Coordinates of C-alpha atoms in Angstrom, one line a residue:
M147 CA 6.6 -25.3 -78.8
N148 CA 7.4 -25.4 -82.7
H149 CA 6.1 -21.9 -83.5
S150 CA 6.1 -23.1 -87.6
E151 CA 2.8 -25.0 -86.4
H152 CA -0.4 -23.1 -85.6
Y153 CA -3.3 -24.7 -84.3
T154 CA -5.4 -21.7 -83.7
E155 CA -6.8 -20.5 -87.2
K156 CA -7.9 -17.0 -85.8
L157 CA -7.1 -15.9 -82.3
D158 CA -8.7 -12.4 -81.7
I159 CA -7.5 -11.1 -78.2
F160 CA -7.7 -7.5 -77.2
I161 CA -7.3 -5.5 -73.8
H162 CA -9.7 -2.9 -72.8
L163 CA -10.1 -0.1 -70.2
D164 CA -12.7 0.8 -67.7
E165 CA -12.7 3.5 -65.3
V166 CA -14.0 3.5 -61.9
N167 CA -13.6 6.6 -59.2
G168 CA -10.8 7.9 -61.5
Q169 CA -8.6 4.9 -61.6
Q170 CA -8.2 2.6 -64.7
Y171 CA -8.9 -1.1 -64.3
A172 CA -7.8 -3.6 -67.3
Y173 CA -9.5 -6.4 -68.8
L174 CA -8.4 -9.2 -71.6
S175 CA -11.2 -10.3 -73.8
I176 CA -11.4 -13.0 -76.6
R177 CA -13.9 -12.2 -79.0
P178 CA -16.5 -14.6 -80.4
N179 CA -14.8 -15.0 -84.1
S180 CA -11.8 -16.6 -82.8
R181 CA -11.1 -20.3 -84.3
I182 CA -9.3 -23.1 -82.7
S183 CA -8.8 -26.2 -85.0
D184 CA -7.9 -28.6 -82.5
P185 CA -8.4 -27.3 -78.8
D186 CA -7.3 -30.3 -77.3
V187 CA -4.1 -30.0 -78.7
P188 CA -1.9 -29.0 -75.6
A189 CA -0.2 -26.6 -77.6
V190 CA -3.2 -24.4 -78.2
K191 CA -2.6 -23.3 -74.3
D192 CA 1.1 -22.2 -75.2
E193 CA 0.0 -20.3 -78.2
I194 CA -2.9 -18.4 -76.6
L195 CA -0.7 -17.9 -73.5
D196 CA 2.1 -16.4 -75.7
K197 CA -0.5 -14.1 -77.2
M198 CA -1.7 -12.6 -74.4
K199 CA 1.8 -11.9 -72.6
Q200 CA 2.8 -10.0 -75.8
M201 CA -0.5 -7.9 -75.5
I202 CA 0.6 -7.4 -71.9
A203 CA 3.7 -6.1 -73.1
D204 CA 2.5 -4.1 -75.8
S205 CA -0.1 -2.4 -73.3
R206 CA 2.7 -1.0 -70.9
I207 CA 0.3 -2.5 -68.0
V208 CA 3.0 -3.4 -65.5
H209 CA 1.1 -3.3 -62.0
G210 CA -1.8 -5.6 -60.6
L211 CA -1.5 -8.4 -63.4
P212 CA -2.1 -12.0 -62.6
D213 CA 0.6 -14.6 -62.4
E214 CA 1.1 -16.9 -65.0
S215 CA -0.8 -20.0 -63.4
E216 CA -3.7 -17.5 -63.1
L217 CA -3.5 -17.0 -67.1
K218 CA -3.3 -20.5 -67.6
A219 CA -6.4 -21.5 -65.6
H220 CA -8.3 -18.7 -67.4
I221 CA -7.3 -20.6 -70.6
N222 CA -8.2 -23.7 -69.4
R223 CA -11.9 -22.2 -68.8
Y224 CA -11.7 -20.4 -72.0
L225 CA -11.1 -24.1 -74.2
E226 CA -13.4 -25.8 -72.0
G227 CA -16.2 -23.8 -73.1
Y228 CA -15.1 -23.7 -76.4
R229 CA -15.3 -27.3 -76.7
K230 CA -18.9 -27.6 -75.0
Q231 CA -20.0 -25.0 -77.5
G232 CA -19.1 -26.6 -80.6
G233 CA -16.4 -23.6 -81.4
Y234 CA -19.1 -20.8 -81.0
R235 CA -19.3 -18.8 -77.8
N236 CA -19.8 -15.4 -76.8
Y237 CA -17.0 -12.9 -75.4
F238 CA -14.7 -14.5 -72.9
T239 CA -13.4 -11.6 -70.6
I240 CA -10.9 -12.0 -67.6
P241 CA -9.8 -9.1 -65.1
L242 CA -6.4 -8.3 -66.4
A243 CA -4.9 -5.7 -63.9
S244 CA -6.3 -3.7 -61.0
P245 CA -4.8 -0.4 -59.1
T246 CA -3.7 -0.7 -55.6
L247 CA -5.9 1.9 -54.3
P248 CA -4.3 4.5 -51.9
Q249 CA -5.1 4.1 -47.8
K250 CA -6.3 7.3 -46.0
G251 CA -4.0 8.0 -43.1
D252 CA -5.9 7.8 -39.6
D253 CA -7.0 10.8 -37.8
S254 CA -5.5 11.5 -34.8
F255 CA -7.3 10.0 -31.5
L256 CA -7.0 10.4 -28.1
E257 CA -7.5 7.4 -25.2
E258 CA -8.0 8.4 -22.0
L259 CA -6.9 5.9 -19.2
I260 CA -8.6 7.4 -16.5
D261 CA -12.4 7.4 -16.3
L262 CA -13.6 10.7 -15.3
E263 CA -17.2 9.7 -15.4
L264 CA -18.9 8.9 -11.5
K265 CA -20.7 5.7 -11.8
P266 CA -24.2 5.1 -10.1
G267 CA -22.8 2.8 -7.4
K268 CA -20.1 0.5 -6.8
I269 CA -20.8 -3.4 -6.7
T270 CA -19.2 -4.9 -3.2
N271 CA -20.5 -8.5 -3.5
E272 CA -20.3 -10.2 -7.1
K273 CA -22.3 -12.9 -5.7
T274 CA -25.3 -11.3 -4.6
G275 CA -24.8 -7.9 -6.4
K276 CA -25.0 -5.7 -3.3
I277 CA -24.0 -2.1 -4.7
D278 CA -22.6 0.4 -2.4
F279 CA -24.6 3.6 -3.9
H280 CA -22.3 5.9 -1.7
D281 CA -19.2 4.8 -3.6
L282 CA -19.3 6.9 -6.9
G283 CA -15.7 5.9 -8.1
F284 CA -14.6 9.6 -7.4
S285 CA -11.4 8.0 -5.8
D286 CA -10.4 6.5 -8.8
K287 CA -9.4 9.6 -10.2
L288 CA -6.6 10.2 -8.2
V289 CA -3.3 9.8 -10.0
K290 CA 0.2 9.1 -8.9
K291 CA 3.3 11.2 -10.2
D292 CA 4.7 10.0 -13.6
S293 CA 1.7 8.1 -14.0
D294 CA 0.0 7.7 -17.5
I295 CA -3.1 10.0 -17.9
A296 CA -4.0 9.8 -21.7
I297 CA -2.2 8.7 -25.1
L298 CA -2.8 10.9 -28.0
T299 CA -1.9 8.9 -31.1
H300 CA -1.0 11.4 -34.3
A301 CA -2.6 11.2 -37.4
T302 CA -0.5 9.1 -40.3
A303 CA 0.2 9.7 -43.7
G304 CA -1.3 7.2 -45.4
V305 CA -0.1 4.8 -47.7
D306 CA 0.0 5.6 -51.4
G307 CA -1.3 3.4 -54.0
T308 CA -0.4 2.4 -57.6
T309 CA -2.0 2.7 -61.0
I310 CA -1.8 -0.4 -63.4
Y311 CA 1.0 1.5 -65.2
G312 CA 3.3 1.6 -62.2
D313 CA 2.4 5.3 -61.3
P314 CA 2.1 6.2 -57.8
I315 CA -1.6 7.6 -56.3
P316 CA -0.9 10.1 -53.5
A317 CA -2.7 9.2 -50.4
E318 CA -5.1 11.4 -48.5
P319 CA -3.2 12.3 -45.0
G320 CA -5.0 11.8 -41.4
K321 CA -6.0 15.1 -39.9
E322 CA -4.9 15.9 -36.4
V323 CA -8.7 16.2 -34.9
V324 CA -7.5 16.2 -31.4
K325 CA -6.2 19.5 -29.9
L326 CA -4.1 18.3 -26.6
A327 CA -4.9 20.8 -24.0
Y328 CA -3.3 20.3 -20.3
D329 CA -2.2 22.3 -17.6
R330 CA 1.8 22.5 -17.8
K331 CA 2.0 23.1 -14.0
S332 CA 0.5 19.6 -13.4
V333 CA 0.8 17.6 -16.2
Y334 CA 3.5 17.0 -18.6
A335 CA 4.1 15.4 -22.4
E336 CA 6.1 12.5 -23.3
E337 CA 6.9 12.0 -26.9
L338 CA 7.1 8.8 -28.3
P339 CA 8.3 9.2 -32.3
E340 CA 8.8 5.2 -32.9
K341 CA 4.6 5.2 -31.8
N342 CA 3.7 8.3 -33.3
Q343 CA 2.2 9.1 -30.0
T344 CA 2.3 11.7 -27.2
I345 CA 1.6 10.2 -23.7
L346 CA 0.1 12.8 -20.9
K347 CA 2.0 11.9 -17.7
A348 CA 0.8 13.2 -13.9
L349 CA 3.5 16.0 -13.1
I350 CA 2.4 15.7 -9.4
T351 CA 0.4 13.4 -7.3
G352 CA -3.3 14.6 -7.2
F353 CA -7.1 14.0 -8.3
L354 CA -7.4 14.4 -12.1
Y355 CA -10.0 16.7 -13.8
H356 CA -10.7 17.9 -17.6
D357 CA -12.1 21.2 -18.3
T358 CA -12.9 22.1 -21.8
D359 CA -10.7 25.3 -21.9
K360 CA -8.2 24.2 -19.5
G361 CA -7.8 20.6 -20.8
F362 CA -6.2 18.1 -18.4
F363 CA -5.1 19.3 -15.0
I364 CA -4.2 17.9 -11.5
D365 CA -5.2 19.4 -8.1
P366 CA -3.6 17.9 -5.0
D367 CA -7.2 19.0 -3.0
V368 CA -10.4 18.2 -3.5
L369 CA -12.6 21.2 -2.8
V370 CA -16.7 20.2 -2.7
S371 CA -19.5 22.3 -1.1
Q372 CA -20.6 19.1 0.2
V373 CA -20.2 15.2 0.3
D374 CA -23.3 13.8 -0.6
F375 CA -24.7 11.4 -3.7
S376 CA -23.1 13.7 -6.0
T377 CA -19.9 13.1 -5.0
G378 CA -19.9 9.9 -3.1
N379 CA -17.2 8.7 -1.2
I380 CA -13.8 10.5 -1.5
A381 CA -11.4 7.9 -0.1
I382 CA -7.6 7.8 -0.6
K383 CA -6.6 4.6 1.1
E384 CA -2.8 5.2 0.9
F385 CA -3.4 8.7 2.3
S386 CA -0.1 8.5 4.5
Q387 CA 2.0 8.3 1.2
V388 CA 0.0 10.8 -0.6
A389 CA -0.1 14.6 0.3
T390 CA -3.8 15.5 -0.7
A391 CA -6.3 17.3 1.1
I392 CA -10.4 17.5 1.1
K393 CA -11.9 20.7 1.7
V394 CA -16.0 20.4 2.0
E395 CA -17.0 24.1 2.3
G396 CA -20.3 23.6 3.4
S397 CA -22.2 25.9 5.6
N398 CA -22.6 27.2 9.0
N399 CA -26.2 26.2 9.2
I400 CA -26.6 23.7 12.3
L401 CA -29.5 22.0 10.8
Q402 CA -27.7 20.6 7.7
D403 CA -25.0 18.3 7.3
T404 CA -22.1 19.1 5.2
V405 CA -21.1 15.5 5.2
K406 CA -24.1 13.7 4.8
P407 CA -24.8 10.4 7.0
G408 CA -23.0 7.3 5.5
F409 CA -20.3 8.9 3.5
T410 CA -16.6 8.3 3.9
L411 CA -13.6 10.9 3.4
M412 CA -10.2 9.8 3.5
A413 CA -7.1 12.1 2.9
K414 CA -4.2 13.4 4.6
E415 CA -5.7 16.6 5.4
I416 CA -9.5 16.9 5.8
T417 CA -11.3 20.1 6.3
V418 CA -15.0 20.2 7.0
N419 CA -17.0 23.8 7.4
G420 CA -20.1 22.3 8.8
N421 CA -21.5 19.1 10.3
V422 CA -20.7 15.2 9.9
G423 CA -23.7 13.2 9.6
R424 CA -24.7 9.9 11.2
G425 CA -22.8 6.9 10.7
A426 CA -20.0 9.4 8.2
V427 CA -16.4 7.9 8.6
L428 CA -13.4 10.4 8.5
E429 CA -9.9 9.1 8.2
G430 CA -6.7 11.4 7.9
E431 CA -4.0 12.7 9.7
N432 CA -5.0 16.4 10.2
I433 CA -8.7 16.7 10.6
K434 CA -10.7 19.8 11.3
I435 CA -14.6 20.1 11.7
S436 CA -16.1 23.4 12.3
G437 CA -19.4 22.1 13.3
I438 CA -20.9 19.0 15.1
V439 CA -20.1 15.4 14.9
D440 CA -23.4 13.2 15.0
P441 CA -24.0 10.0 16.7
G442 CA -22.5 7.1 15.0
A443 CA -19.9 8.6 13.2
R444 CA -16.2 7.9 13.4
I445 CA -13.3 10.3 13.2
I446 CA -9.9 8.8 13.0
G447 CA -6.9 10.7 12.2
T448 CA -3.6 11.9 14.0
H449 CA -4.2 15.5 14.6
I450 CA -7.9 16.3 15.5
A451 CA -9.6 19.5 16.2
I452 CA -13.5 19.4 16.4
N453 CA -16.2 22.2 17.6
K454 CA -18.9 19.5 18.9
V455 CA -19.1 15.7 19.6
V456 CA -22.4 14.3 20.0
G457 CA -22.2 10.4 20.8
A458 CA -19.7 9.7 18.1
F459 CA -16.4 8.1 18.0
I460 CA -13.1 9.7 17.9
E461 CA -9.8 8.3 17.8
G462 CA -6.5 10.1 17.6
D463 CA -2.9 11.0 18.7
D464 CA -3.4 14.9 19.6
I465 CA -7.1 15.2 19.8
Q466 CA -8.8 19.0 20.9
I467 CA -12.6 19.4 21.1
N468 CA -14.7 22.1 22.2
S469 CA -17.4 20.2 23.7
V470 CA -18.2 16.3 24.4
I471 CA -21.6 15.2 25.0
E472 CA -24.0 12.3 25.1
N473 CA -22.2 9.1 25.4
A474 CA -19.2 10.1 22.9
T475 CA -16.2 8.0 23.0
I476 CA -12.9 9.8 22.8
S477 CA -9.6 7.7 22.8
G478 CA -6.0 9.3 21.9
R479 CA -2.6 10.2 23.6
L480 CA -3.3 13.7 24.2
I481 CA -6.9 14.6 24.7
T482 CA -7.8 18.4 25.1
V483 CA -11.9 19.4 25.5
N484 CA -13.6 22.5 27.1
T485 CA -16.6 20.3 28.8
C486 CA -17.3 16.7 29.0
I487 CA -20.9 15.6 29.2
T488 CA -21.9 12.0 30.2
S489 CA -19.0 10.4 27.7
T490 CA -16.2 8.5 28.1
M491 CA -12.2 9.7 27.5
T492 CA -9.2 7.3 27.3
G493 CA -5.6 8.6 26.7
T494 CA -2.4 9.6 28.1
E495 CA -3.1 12.6 28.9
V496 CA -6.8 14.0 29.5
I497 CA -7.7 18.1 30.0
I498 CA -10.7 19.2 30.7
Q499 CA -10.3 23.0 30.6
E500 CA -13.7 24.0 31.6
A501 CA -16.1 21.4 33.3
M502 CA -16.9 17.8 33.5
H503 CA -20.6 16.6 34.0
A504 CA -21.1 12.9 34.7
G505 CA -18.6 11.1 32.4
T506 CA -15.5 8.8 32.9
V507 CA -11.9 9.9 32.2
T508 CA -9.1 7.1 32.0
A509 CA -5.3 8.3 31.4
G510 CA -2.1 6.7 31.2
S511 CA -0.2 9.5 33.3
F512 CA -2.2 12.8 33.6
I513 CA -5.5 14.2 34.3
Y514 CA -6.7 18.0 34.9
C515 CA -10.2 18.8 35.3
H516 CA -10.9 22.2 35.9
G517 CA -14.4 21.6 37.9
V518 CA -16.9 18.9 38.1
F519 CA -20.5 19.5 38.0
G520 CA -23.8 18.0 37.9
S521 CA -25.9 15.4 39.6
G522 CA -23.9 12.2 37.9
K523 CA -20.6 10.9 39.0
S524 CA -17.6 11.5 37.3
T525 CA -15.0 9.2 37.3
L526 CA -11.3 10.1 37.2
S527 CA -8.6 7.1 36.9
I528 CA -4.9 6.8 36.1
D529 CA -4.8 3.5 34.4
P530 CA -2.1 2.8 31.7
M531 CA -3.2 -0.6 30.8
A532 CA -6.7 0.8 29.9
L533 CA -4.8 2.2 26.9
P534 CA -4.7 0.2 24.0
A535 CA -1.1 1.0 23.3
W536 CA 0.1 0.0 26.8
R537 CA -1.8 -3.2 26.5
Q538 CA 0.0 -4.0 23.0
Q539 CA 3.2 -3.3 24.9
E540 CA 2.4 -5.6 27.6
K541 CA 1.2 -8.4 24.9
E542 CA 4.6 -7.9 23.6
I543 CA 6.7 -8.0 26.6
E544 CA 4.7 -11.1 27.4
T545 CA 5.1 -13.0 24.3
E546 CA 9.0 -12.2 24.3
M547 CA 9.5 -13.6 28.0
K548 CA 7.4 -16.7 26.8
K549 CA 10.2 -17.2 23.8
L550 CA 13.0 -16.3 26.3
S551 CA 11.6 -18.9 28.8
A552 CA 11.2 -21.7 25.8
R553 CA 15.1 -21.2 24.9
I554 CA 16.1 -21.4 28.7
D555 CA 14.1 -24.5 28.8
Y556 CA 15.9 -25.9 25.5
F557 CA 19.3 -25.2 27.2
T558 CA 19.1 -25.9 30.7
P559 CA 18.9 -29.8 30.0
Q560 CA 21.8 -29.7 27.5
L561 CA 23.9 -28.2 30.1
T562 CA 22.7 -30.2 32.9
K563 CA 23.6 -33.3 30.5
K564 CA 27.0 -31.9 29.4
L565 CA 28.1 -31.1 33.6
Y566 CA 27.0 -34.8 34.3
L567 CA 29.3 -36.2 31.6
R568 CA 31.9 -33.8 32.5
S569 CA 31.8 -35.2 36.0
Q570 CA 32.1 -38.6 34.8
L571 CA 35.3 -37.6 32.8
E572 CA 37.2 -36.1 35.9
K573 CA 37.5 -39.4 37.2
E574 CA 39.8 -40.2 34.3
I575 CA 42.0 -36.9 35.0
T576 CA 42.2 -38.3 38.7
H577 CA 43.1 -41.6 37.2
L578 CA 45.7 -39.7 35.0
I579 CA 47.1 -38.1 38.1
Q580 CA 47.7 -40.8 40.0
T581 CA 49.4 -42.5 37.3
I582 CA 51.7 -39.4 37.0
E583 CA 52.7 -39.8 40.6
Q584 CA 53.2 -43.3 40.4
Q585 CA 55.5 -42.8 37.4
K586 CA 57.3 -40.0 38.8
N587 CA 56.9 -41.7 42.5
T588 CA 56.2 -38.3 44.0
K589 CA 53.0 -36.7 45.4
L590 CA 51.8 -33.6 43.2
T591 CA 50.8 -30.6 44.8
D592 CA 47.3 -28.9 44.4
Q593 CA 48.8 -26.2 42.3
Q594 CA 50.5 -28.7 40.2
K595 CA 47.3 -30.8 39.8
A596 CA 45.4 -27.6 38.8
A597 CA 48.3 -26.8 35.8
I598 CA 47.5 -30.2 34.9
M599 CA 43.7 -29.7 34.6
Q600 CA 44.3 -26.6 32.8
M601 CA 46.3 -28.0 30.5
I602 CA 44.0 -30.7 30.0
A603 CA 41.0 -28.2 29.9
H604 CA 43.1 -26.4 27.0
G605 CA 43.6 -29.7 25.2
R606 CA 47.5 -29.6 25.4
L607 CA 47.7 -33.0 25.9
D608 CA 50.9 -33.4 23.5
E609 CA 52.7 -30.6 25.6
L610 CA 51.7 -32.4 28.8
R611 CA 53.2 -35.6 27.8
E612 CA 56.3 -34.0 26.3
R613 CA 56.9 -31.9 29.6
L614 CA 56.3 -34.8 32.3
Q615 CA 57.7 -37.5 29.9
I616 CA 54.9 -39.9 30.6
S617 CA 52.9 -42.3 28.5
I618 CA 49.3 -42.2 27.9
T619 CA 47.0 -44.5 26.2
A620 CA 45.0 -44.1 23.4
I621 CA 41.5 -44.7 25.2
T622 CA 42.9 -41.9 27.9
V623 CA 43.9 -39.3 25.4
K624 CA 40.2 -39.9 23.8
R625 CA 38.6 -39.3 27.0
L626 CA 40.5 -36.3 27.7
K627 CA 39.9 -34.6 24.3
T628 CA 36.3 -35.6 24.9
Y629 CA 36.5 -33.6 28.5
H630 CA 38.4 -30.6 26.6
D631 CA 35.1 -30.1 24.2
L632 CA 32.7 -30.4 26.8
A633 CA 34.6 -27.8 28.7
R634 CA 34.3 -25.5 25.8
E635 CA 30.6 -26.5 25.1
I636 CA 30.0 -25.8 28.8
D637 CA 31.2 -22.5 28.8
E638 CA 29.3 -21.6 25.8
L639 CA 25.7 -23.0 27.4
K640 CA 27.0 -21.0 30.7
N641 CA 27.0 -17.8 28.6
T642 CA 23.9 -18.2 26.7
A643 CA 22.0 -19.1 29.7
T644 CA 23.4 -16.0 31.6
A645 CA 22.5 -13.9 28.9
L646 CA 18.8 -15.3 28.4
A647 CA 18.3 -15.0 32.0
G648 CA 19.7 -11.5 32.1
D649 CA 17.4 -10.5 29.1
F650 CA 14.2 -12.5 30.8
T651 CA 15.0 -10.4 34.3
T652 CA 15.4 -7.1 32.3
L653 CA 11.5 -8.0 30.7
K654 CA 10.2 -8.9 33.7
Q655 CA 11.3 -5.7 35.3
N656 CA 10.0 -3.8 32.7
L657 CA 6.6 -5.5 32.4
I658 CA 6.4 -4.9 36.4
E659 CA 7.2 -1.4 36.1
L660 CA 4.6 -1.4 33.2
K661 CA 1.8 -2.7 35.6
L662 CA 3.0 -0.4 38.1
S663 CA 3.2 2.8 35.9
Y664 CA -0.5 4.1 37.4
Q665 CA 1.7 4.9 40.5
R666 CA 3.7 7.8 38.5
G667 CA 0.1 9.2 37.3
L668 CA -1.0 12.5 38.6
I669 CA -4.8 14.0 38.9
I670 CA -5.7 17.4 39.5
V671 CA -9.4 18.5 40.2
N672 CA -9.1 22.3 40.3
D673 CA -12.9 23.0 41.6
A674 CA -15.2 20.0 42.6
G675 CA -18.0 22.4 42.3
S676 CA -21.5 20.6 42.7
G677 CA -20.6 17.1 41.2
E678 CA -19.9 14.1 42.8
S679 CA -16.0 12.5 41.9
Q680 CA -14.5 9.4 42.1
I681 CA -10.7 9.3 42.1
G682 CA -8.8 6.3 41.4
F683 CA -5.7 4.6 40.2
A684 CA -6.2 1.6 38.3
S685 CA -7.7 -1.1 40.7
F686 CA -6.8 1.0 43.8
S687 CA -9.4 4.0 44.4
R688 CA -10.3 6.2 46.8
P689 CA -13.5 8.5 46.4
P690 CA -13.9 11.5 48.5
A691 CA -17.5 12.2 49.8
A692 CA -17.0 15.7 48.9
V693 CA -14.1 17.4 47.2
S694 CA -13.2 20.5 49.0
Q695 CA -12.4 24.0 46.6
T696 CA -9.2 24.0 45.2
T697 CA -8.0 20.3 46.2
L698 CA -4.9 18.7 44.8
F699 CA -5.5 15.0 44.2
T700 CA -2.3 13.1 43.7
F701 CA -0.9 9.6 44.0
H702 CA 2.1 9.8 46.4
R703 CA 4.2 6.9 45.0
K704 CA 6.4 6.6 48.2
K705 CA 3.2 6.4 50.5
Q706 CA 1.3 4.3 47.9
K707 CA -2.0 6.3 48.5
I708 CA -3.7 9.2 47.3
T709 CA -3.3 12.4 49.1
A710 CA -5.6 15.4 49.2
Q711 CA -3.3 18.5 49.8
A712 CA -5.1 21.7 50.6
A713 CA -1.6 23.4 51.8
P714 CA -0.1 25.2 48.8
F715 CA 1.2 23.1 46.4
T716 CA 4.9 22.0 45.7
W717 CA 6.1 20.2 42.6
R718 CA 8.0 17.4 43.6
P719 CA 9.0 15.0 40.4
E720 CA 11.0 12.5 42.4
E721 CA 8.3 11.6 44.6
E722 CA 5.0 12.1 42.7
Q723 CA 5.4 12.2 39.0
T724 CA 8.4 10.2 36.9
T725 CA 6.6 9.8 33.9
S726 CA 7.5 12.0 30.9
L727 CA 4.4 14.7 30.4
S728 CA 4.0 16.8 27.2
P729 CA 4.9 20.5 27.6
R730 CA 0.9 21.1 27.5
A731 CA 0.4 18.9 31.0
L732 CA 3.6 20.6 32.4
K733 CA 2.4 24.4 31.4
I734 CA -1.1 23.6 33.5
I735 CA 0.9 22.0 36.4
N736 CA 3.1 24.9 36.6
R737 CA 0.2 27.1 36.1
F738 CA -2.1 25.4 39.3
A739 CA 1.2 25.4 41.6
A740 CA 1.5 29.2 41.1
T741 CA -2.0 29.7 41.8
E742 CA -1.9 27.4 45.1
K743 CA 1.3 29.7 46.2
T744 CA -0.7 32.9 45.8

């Protein structure tokens, strides 16, 4: 632009400031007394732009300014209005500069990763909307070691602002409004400086709680006064891998249920001081119940100790119960009860320490009953195959036998076929021996023929030709090599068939012994009392019309019959008992034998 020429007669531009909330904002205005001779001349825009730039430079404003294109756009709007209004217009004002306001820092906040609030129920079917009101989500509070519990994001410093003159505006920092409290014996903190966070993690496996004073803490045990709709189910499905315990304090009031009907408890250790209601389910490794287990309840565990079972289902490994009545079902390995009334018990060893009244006992190897009483009939029998574990073992053996039988059926035709091919090729060997005899003009002995057969079987044809100095045709060589390969394959098949047959025979014998294992059982009835008893071994039973006082019933393995011995008892394991018994059973047998001798 030629600055010697001016197209603006008068250009009255000024910058003024406005303060808002303590911060200055700049505006640029063109007064109405400004005069432009020809607003359509392009050079006018440059004159106005240069004037604006100079004023901005003089004002020392350096921050929040528009760029040159924005200034040109404002100038175009000004000139357009100037033309329309015939050279007259009001103040033309544009925002010139604004400060960058500071950003306040964020306050600290805590994100809880585990919901500790109990729910009104759990939806079990999304389609029907069915809700299990027994499940309030208590089990969701279980946390495993080193798992995240909560994340504390610390307060931030904020971001400083800038005035229009380039000076900093300090930001207000955030506040640490969250006080992180936790039990250092069960919870630990991990700092993440790069994320400005602290993560709370589980130091142990257990249930997570939050206390106003104590903060977050974990307890491997659950202690409640009772299990009802205030707690819901407490179920640790992987209890074998989690060392947790549930302790229900309850009460000794026999009229109240400590575990209310229909609720579920699952944990490694379960202790209930009181009763278990109808339809309740308890599952764990060690279960102790001081009260009554009501009808329809299910108790499943490894070691179980119960005061009284009424019509419930109990399944475990080592079960000890004071009294079992009213159609209860007990299933386990070692079962010990004081009294049994109209109930069913099935186990490897069953011991009734006081009395049996009209019940059924089936054991795999040993039954001891102190006395049989009442008007109903009691049945005591040795039948290992009545036990699920034995039936499973039988099923596994039979399945393995079927697999072996199928493999034998697969190899047998192959062996038969190869034996036939070998017999055909043996004719070629006979012809070769005849050829050797003709070429050598001699009669080979049986020993020489056997040596030749052995060399052929081992594939030593070149050695045979060299030693005997004979010629063998190519077709004969090919057939003899085939014979050699067949001999090797036949040996391998025979070895496989022999091994399979041996395995099959072993399994068959195991199955026979398994099915006849009842012969190694032992039943002791110490006192017949007033009751009628049926003594049996598997499908074979011989019910005495009356049971004499201190009569020992055993199954004599050699004689294959039940013997009722009134004479002093002598323990002969090689004849009457070869099954491995528990120390508990052996103690009873020895005590009984000592009583008989005296």
